[in-house]
Amino acid sequence: PHDVSVMFEYKNDHRDQALAATRSYILRLMAAIPPGKATLTIVDPVGLGESFAAFMHLADSDEGRILERIYTEERHIEEQLLNLTEHMEEVIQKYLRNEYPTIDDYNRNAGQIAEPYRFLVMADFPVNLSDKDSRRLQGIIRSGARCGVYVILLRDLQRALPQDISEAELRESMLVLKAVDNQWRTLDRDISDINI
């Protein structure tokens, strides 16, 4: 579960490839998780939702409420990060308590009432991220996997990281992928090749 949070690092000339790889990754996640057991929160401040518009077909289905909309404005991003943080608090206090180390352990015993996994997809990170949002995102990245909240970041390397987000913690908490020879590869861990 800790390798589900991913950061695609790119420079401006590889943005389209990073978006394509992210869309492929999301499709694979949605295919691997049973229906109704995953939700998406997508942030696309530069593309104004166009980067992930194909996923809006998921919003047409009433089952499971996979996706409501794609968020672009700072105030909406703040609201969604707050929602995810509050969800994590609820999972820790209501489901995990001192009985289960992770949501996976809880879900194995919960059966039909298993808590869905949540995925935060953030394109063009850190665009439209306030200081408060940066702190919330850092908390989600740090503690989210335990609560079934995973982050998929598309990091624009030409933009400076927000002050409250540590480069070292990002790299430690997420699987970092870079474009090398037209393939996405991880340079930080003992995985030689990942095909996305």
PDB file of C-alpha atoms in Angstrom:
ATOM      1  CA  PRO A   1       0.000   0.000   0.000  1.00  0.00           C
ATOM      2  CA  HIS A   2       2.828   2.455   0.618  1.00  0.00           C
ATOM      3  CA  ASP A   3       3.904   2.298  -3.037  1.00  0.00           C
ATOM      4  CA  VAL A   4       0.502   3.414  -4.313  1.00  0.00           C
ATOM      5  CA  SER A   5       1.293   7.112  -3.747  1.00  0.00           C
ATOM      6  CA  VAL A   6       3.282   8.218  -6.777  1.00  0.00           C
ATOM      7  CA  MET A   7       4.987  11.378  -7.939  1.00  0.00           C
ATOM      8  CA  PHE A   8       5.626  11.891 -11.649  1.00  0.00           C
ATOM      9  CA  GLU A   9       8.394  14.477 -11.940  1.00  0.00           C
ATOM     10  CA  TYR A  10       8.610  16.355 -15.212  1.00  0.00           C
ATOM     11  CA  LYS A  11       9.865  19.517 -16.838  1.00  0.00           C
ATOM     12  CA  ASN A  12       7.615  21.561 -19.078  1.00  0.00           C
ATOM     13  CA  ASP A  13       8.483  19.665 -22.269  1.00  0.00           C
ATOM     14  CA  HIS A  14       7.353  16.340 -20.710  1.00  0.00           C
ATOM     15  CA  ARG A  15       4.049  17.535 -19.205  1.00  0.00           C
ATOM     16  CA  ASP A  16       1.885  15.753 -21.788  1.00  0.00           C
ATOM     17  CA  GLN A  17       3.781  12.488 -21.223  1.00  0.00           C
ATOM     18  CA  ALA A  18       3.357  12.848 -17.450  1.00  0.00           C
ATOM     19  CA  LEU A  19      -0.382  13.410 -17.884  1.00  0.00           C
ATOM     20  CA  ALA A  20      -0.690  10.371 -20.158  1.00  0.00           C
ATOM     21  CA  ALA A  21       1.224   8.197 -17.677  1.00  0.00           C
ATOM     22  CA  THR A  22      -0.970   9.447 -14.832  1.00  0.00           C
ATOM     23  CA  ARG A  23      -4.174   8.718 -16.716  1.00  0.00           C
ATOM     24  CA  SER A  24      -2.887   5.207 -17.457  1.00  0.00           C
ATOM     25  CA  TYR A  25      -1.985   4.714 -13.793  1.00  0.00           C
ATOM     26  CA  ILE A  26      -5.447   5.848 -12.650  1.00  0.00           C
ATOM     27  CA  LEU A  27      -7.141   3.481 -15.115  1.00  0.00           C
ATOM     28  CA  ARG A  28      -5.070   0.580 -13.809  1.00  0.00           C
ATOM     29  CA  LEU A  29      -5.952   1.454 -10.217  1.00  0.00           C
ATOM     30  CA  MET A  30      -9.677   1.693 -11.021  1.00  0.00           C
ATOM     31  CA  ALA A  31      -9.554  -1.663 -12.841  1.00  0.00           C
ATOM     32  CA  ALA A  32      -7.803  -3.325  -9.900  1.00  0.00           C
ATOM     33  CA  ILE A  33     -10.181  -2.097  -7.183  1.00  0.00           C
ATOM     34  CA  PRO A  34     -13.719  -3.520  -6.861  1.00  0.00           C
ATOM     35  CA  PRO A  35     -16.555  -1.199  -7.981  1.00  0.00           C
ATOM     36  CA  GLY A  36     -17.630   1.274  -5.316  1.00  0.00           C
ATOM     37  CA  LYS A  37     -14.417   0.816  -3.318  1.00  0.00           C
ATOM     38  CA  ALA A  38     -12.509   3.840  -4.663  1.00  0.00           C
ATOM     39  CA  THR A  39     -13.088   7.570  -5.085  1.00  0.00           C
ATOM     40  CA  LEU A  40     -11.088  10.170  -6.964  1.00  0.00           C
ATOM     41  CA  THR A  41     -10.385  13.791  -6.113  1.00  0.00           C
ATOM     42  CA  ILE A  42      -8.740  15.388  -9.134  1.00  0.00           C
ATOM     43  CA  VAL A  43      -7.027  18.786  -9.111  1.00  0.00           C
ATOM     44  CA  ASP A  44      -6.077  20.319 -12.471  1.00  0.00           C
ATOM     45  CA  PRO A  45      -5.397  24.056 -12.049  1.00  0.00           C
ATOM     46  CA  VAL A  46      -3.492  24.600 -15.315  1.00  0.00           C
ATOM     47  CA  GLY A  47      -5.618  22.405 -17.606  1.00  0.00           C
ATOM     48  CA  LEU A  48      -8.875  23.606 -16.006  1.00  0.00           C
ATOM     49  CA  GLY A  49     -10.092  20.014 -15.963  1.00  0.00           C
ATOM     50  CA  GLU A  50      -9.234  19.206 -19.570  1.00  0.00           C
ATOM     51  CA  SER A  51      -6.257  17.017 -18.588  1.00  0.00           C
ATOM     52  CA  PHE A  52      -8.601  14.475 -16.973  1.00  0.00           C
ATOM     53  CA  ALA A  53     -11.897  15.249 -18.738  1.00  0.00           C
ATOM     54  CA  ALA A  54     -12.324  11.633 -19.896  1.00  0.00           C
ATOM     55  CA  PHE A  55     -12.699  10.574 -16.255  1.00  0.00           C
ATOM     56  CA  MET A  56     -15.810  12.731 -15.915  1.00  0.00           C
ATOM     57  CA  HIS A  57     -17.755   9.817 -17.440  1.00  0.00           C
ATOM     58  CA  LEU A  58     -17.283   8.179 -14.031  1.00  0.00           C
ATOM     59  CA  ALA A  59     -19.362  10.980 -12.527  1.00  0.00           C
ATOM     60  CA  ASP A  60     -22.331   9.936 -14.691  1.00  0.00           C
ATOM     61  CA  SER A  61     -22.772   6.742 -12.684  1.00  0.00           C
ATOM     62  CA  ASP A  62     -24.730   6.821  -9.432  1.00  0.00           C
ATOM     63  CA  GLU A  63     -22.899   3.837  -7.992  1.00  0.00           C
ATOM     64  CA  GLY A  64     -20.222   4.711  -5.494  1.00  0.00           C
ATOM     65  CA  ARG A  65     -19.772   8.380  -6.400  1.00  0.00           C
ATOM     66  CA  ILE A  66     -16.287   7.778  -7.790  1.00  0.00           C
ATOM     67  CA  LEU A  67     -15.783  11.347  -8.983  1.00  0.00           C
ATOM     68  CA  GLU A  68     -17.845  14.495  -8.588  1.00  0.00           C
ATOM     69  CA  ARG A  69     -15.843  17.037 -10.594  1.00  0.00           C
ATOM     70  CA  ILE A  70     -12.334  18.239 -11.352  1.00  0.00           C
ATOM     71  CA  TYR A  71     -11.132  21.102  -9.163  1.00  0.00           C
ATOM     72  CA  THR A  72      -9.104  24.033 -10.483  1.00  0.00           C
ATOM     73  CA  GLU A  73      -9.502  27.022  -8.148  1.00  0.00           C
ATOM     74  CA  GLU A  74      -7.511  27.581  -4.962  1.00  0.00           C
ATOM     75  CA  ARG A  75     -10.632  27.749  -2.763  1.00  0.00           C
ATOM     76  CA  HIS A  76     -11.943  24.430  -4.128  1.00  0.00           C
ATOM     77  CA  ILE A  77      -8.542  22.793  -3.709  1.00  0.00           C
ATOM     78  CA  GLU A  78      -8.449  23.968  -0.094  1.00  0.00           C
ATOM     79  CA  GLU A  79     -11.935  22.542   0.506  1.00  0.00           C
ATOM     80  CA  GLN A  80     -11.010  19.152  -0.969  1.00  0.00           C
ATOM     81  CA  LEU A  81      -7.777  18.900   1.036  1.00  0.00           C
ATOM     82  CA  LEU A  82      -9.771  19.736   4.172  1.00  0.00           C
ATOM     83  CA  ASN A  83     -12.333  17.030   3.266  1.00  0.00           C
ATOM     84  CA  LEU A  84      -9.578  14.428   2.874  1.00  0.00           C
ATOM     85  CA  THR A  85      -7.945  15.470   6.144  1.00  0.00           C
ATOM     86  CA  GLU A  86     -11.271  15.221   7.977  1.00  0.00           C
ATOM     87  CA  HIS A  87     -11.855  11.821   6.389  1.00  0.00           C
ATOM     88  CA  MET A  88      -8.465  10.636   7.687  1.00  0.00           C
ATOM     89  CA  GLU A  89      -9.358  11.871  11.184  1.00  0.00           C
ATOM     90  CA  GLU A  90     -12.633   9.944  11.006  1.00  0.00           C
ATOM     91  CA  VAL A  91     -10.912   6.756   9.832  1.00  0.00           C
ATOM     92  CA  ILE A  92      -8.377   6.928  12.655  1.00  0.00           C
ATOM     93  CA  GLN A  93     -10.950   7.718  15.344  1.00  0.00           C
ATOM     94  CA  LYS A  94     -13.900   5.621  14.148  1.00  0.00           C
ATOM     95  CA  TYR A  95     -12.393   2.605  12.374  1.00  0.00           C
ATOM     96  CA  LEU A  96      -8.754   2.118  13.284  1.00  0.00           C
ATOM     97  CA  ARG A  97      -8.652   3.281  16.900  1.00  0.00           C
ATOM     98  CA  ASN A  98      -6.109   1.059  18.619  1.00  0.00           C
ATOM     99  CA  GLU A  99      -7.424  -2.119  16.978  1.00  0.00           C
ATOM    100  CA  TYR A 100      -6.148  -1.874  13.380  1.00  0.00           C
ATOM    101  CA  PRO A 101      -2.801  -0.550  12.136  1.00  0.00           C
ATOM    102  CA  THR A 102      -4.188   0.358   8.660  1.00  0.00           C
ATOM    103  CA  ILE A 103      -7.451   0.628   6.753  1.00  0.00           C
ATOM    104  CA  ASP A 104      -6.481  -2.577   4.909  1.00  0.00           C
ATOM    105  CA  ASP A 105      -6.587  -4.471   8.213  1.00  0.00           C
ATOM    106  CA  TYR A 106      -9.967  -2.931   9.053  1.00  0.00           C
ATOM    107  CA  ASN A 107     -11.381  -3.645   5.570  1.00  0.00           C
ATOM    108  CA  ARG A 108     -10.426  -7.343   5.743  1.00  0.00           C
ATOM    109  CA  ASN A 109     -12.786  -7.706   8.714  1.00  0.00           C
ATOM    110  CA  ALA A 110     -15.454  -5.229   7.545  1.00  0.00           C
ATOM    111  CA  GLY A 111     -16.696  -7.149   4.484  1.00  0.00           C
ATOM    112  CA  GLN A 112     -19.496  -5.264   2.694  1.00  0.00           C
ATOM    113  CA  ILE A 113     -19.059  -2.141   4.815  1.00  0.00           C
ATOM    114  CA  ALA A 114     -15.370  -1.796   3.947  1.00  0.00           C
ATOM    115  CA  GLU A 115     -14.206   1.791   3.667  1.00  0.00           C
ATOM    116  CA  PRO A 116     -13.393   2.877   0.072  1.00  0.00           C
ATOM    117  CA  TYR A 117      -9.884   3.945  -0.900  1.00  0.00           C
ATOM    118  CA  ARG A 118      -9.463   7.579  -1.843  1.00  0.00           C
ATOM    119  CA  PHE A 119      -7.052   8.931  -4.433  1.00  0.00           C
ATOM    120  CA  LEU A 120      -5.975  12.548  -4.656  1.00  0.00           C
ATOM    121  CA  VAL A 121      -4.662  13.323  -8.141  1.00  0.00           C
ATOM    122  CA  MET A 122      -2.904  16.678  -8.332  1.00  0.00           C
ATOM    123  CA  ALA A 123      -1.630  17.952 -11.687  1.00  0.00           C
ATOM    124  CA  ASP A 124       0.964  20.715 -12.059  1.00  0.00           C
ATOM    125  CA  PHE A 125       1.924  20.603  -8.386  1.00  0.00           C
ATOM    126  CA  PRO A 126       2.352  23.124  -6.677  1.00  0.00           C
ATOM    127  CA  VAL A 127       0.136  25.494  -8.761  1.00  0.00           C
ATOM    128  CA  ASN A 128      -2.746  27.102  -6.772  1.00  0.00           C
ATOM    129  CA  LEU A 129      -1.543  25.625  -3.470  1.00  0.00           C
ATOM    130  CA  SER A 130      -1.628  28.050  -0.532  1.00  0.00           C
ATOM    131  CA  ASP A 131       0.629  27.686   2.519  1.00  0.00           C
ATOM    132  CA  LYS A 132      -2.243  26.154   4.506  1.00  0.00           C
ATOM    133  CA  ASP A 133      -2.961  23.730   1.675  1.00  0.00           C
ATOM    134  CA  SER A 134       0.721  22.773   1.565  1.00  0.00           C
ATOM    135  CA  ARG A 135       0.618  21.780   5.240  1.00  0.00           C
ATOM    136  CA  ARG A 136      -2.553  19.741   4.682  1.00  0.00           C
ATOM    137  CA  LEU A 137      -1.082  18.020   1.655  1.00  0.00           C
ATOM    138  CA  GLN A 138       2.082  17.194   3.614  1.00  0.00           C
ATOM    139  CA  GLY A 139      -0.094  15.582   6.313  1.00  0.00           C
ATOM    140  CA  ILE A 140      -2.037  13.594   3.709  1.00  0.00           C
ATOM    141  CA  ILE A 141       1.178  12.373   2.108  1.00  0.00           C
ATOM    142  CA  ARG A 142       2.671  11.472   5.509  1.00  0.00           C
ATOM    143  CA  SER A 143      -0.339   9.679   7.048  1.00  0.00           C
ATOM    144  CA  GLY A 144      -2.736   9.005   4.198  1.00  0.00           C
ATOM    145  CA  ALA A 145      -1.666   5.458   3.280  1.00  0.00           C
ATOM    146  CA  ARG A 146      -2.602   4.223   6.738  1.00  0.00           C
ATOM    147  CA  CYS A 147      -6.100   5.632   6.217  1.00  0.00           C
ATOM    148  CA  GLY A 148      -6.509   4.488   2.615  1.00  0.00           C
ATOM    149  CA  VAL A 149      -5.842   7.945   1.158  1.00  0.00           C
ATOM    150  CA  TYR A 150      -3.221   7.950  -1.595  1.00  0.00           C
ATOM    151  CA  VAL A 151      -1.674  10.823  -3.523  1.00  0.00           C
ATOM    152  CA  ILE A 152      -0.722  10.941  -7.194  1.00  0.00           C
ATOM    153  CA  LEU A 153       1.288  14.104  -7.893  1.00  0.00           C
ATOM    154  CA  LEU A 154       2.448  15.485 -11.195  1.00  0.00           C
ATOM    155  CA  ARG A 155       5.318  17.678 -10.053  1.00  0.00           C
ATOM    156  CA  ASP A 156       6.546  20.460 -12.282  1.00  0.00           C
ATOM    157  CA  LEU A 157      10.285  20.564 -11.500  1.00  0.00           C
ATOM    158  CA  GLN A 158      10.519  24.122 -12.804  1.00  0.00           C
ATOM    159  CA  ARG A 159       8.391  25.374  -9.907  1.00  0.00           C
ATOM    160  CA  ALA A 160       9.790  25.689  -6.397  1.00  0.00           C
ATOM    161  CA  LEU A 161       8.287  23.485  -3.685  1.00  0.00           C
ATOM    162  CA  PRO A 162       6.081  25.243  -1.148  1.00  0.00           C
ATOM    163  CA  GLN A 163       7.924  26.188   2.027  1.00  0.00           C
ATOM    164  CA  ASP A 164       6.064  23.639   4.166  1.00  0.00           C
ATOM    165  CA  ILE A 165       6.757  20.658   1.916  1.00  0.00           C
ATOM    166  CA  SER A 166      10.026  18.817   2.341  1.00  0.00           C
ATOM    167  CA  GLU A 167      11.786  17.361  -0.697  1.00  0.00           C
ATOM    168  CA  ALA A 168      13.185  14.536   1.436  1.00  0.00           C
ATOM    169  CA  GLU A 169       9.781  13.620   2.871  1.00  0.00           C
ATOM    170  CA  LEU A 170       8.160  13.644  -0.571  1.00  0.00           C
ATOM    171  CA  ARG A 171      10.802  11.254  -1.856  1.00  0.00           C
ATOM    172  CA  GLU A 172      10.537   9.028   1.215  1.00  0.00           C
ATOM    173  CA  SER A 173       6.726   8.873   1.230  1.00  0.00           C
ATOM    174  CA  MET A 174       6.102   8.436  -2.492  1.00  0.00           C
ATOM    175  CA  LEU A 175       7.329   6.370  -5.379  1.00  0.00           C
ATOM    176  CA  VAL A 176       9.119   8.940  -7.571  1.00  0.00           C
ATOM    177  CA  LEU A 177       9.033   8.404 -11.336  1.00  0.00           C
ATOM    178  CA  LYS A 178      11.048  10.333 -13.922  1.00  0.00           C
ATOM    179  CA  ALA A 179      11.092  10.166 -17.694  1.00  0.00           C
ATOM    180  CA  VAL A 180      14.273   8.358 -18.789  1.00  0.00           C
ATOM    181  CA  ASP A 181      14.701   7.315 -22.421  1.00  0.00           C
ATOM    182  CA  ASN A 182      10.949   7.817 -23.049  1.00  0.00           C
ATOM    183  CA  GLN A 183       9.991   5.484 -20.178  1.00  0.00           C
ATOM    184  CA  TRP A 184       8.943   6.271 -16.643  1.00  0.00           C
ATOM    185  CA  ARG A 185      11.492   4.880 -14.223  1.00  0.00           C
ATOM    186  CA  THR A 186      12.108   5.116 -10.539  1.00  0.00           C
ATOM    187  CA  LEU A 187      15.560   6.141  -9.503  1.00  0.00           C
ATOM    188  CA  ASP A 188      14.975   6.105  -5.757  1.00  0.00           C
ATOM    189  CA  ARG A 189      14.093   2.480  -5.058  1.00  0.00           C
ATOM    190  CA  ASP A 190      15.157  -0.996  -6.058  1.00  0.00           C
ATOM    191  CA  ILE A 191      12.755  -1.261  -8.977  1.00  0.00           C
ATOM    192  CA  SER A 192      14.521  -1.124 -12.306  1.00  0.00           C
ATOM    193  CA  ASP A 193      11.568  -0.603 -14.623  1.00  0.00           C
ATOM    194  CA  ILE A 194       7.915   0.307 -14.330  1.00  0.00           C
ATOM    195  CA  ASN A 195       5.783   0.309 -17.445  1.00  0.00           C
ATOM    196  CA  ILE A 196       3.027   2.856 -17.277  1.00  0.00           C
TER     197      ILE A 196
END
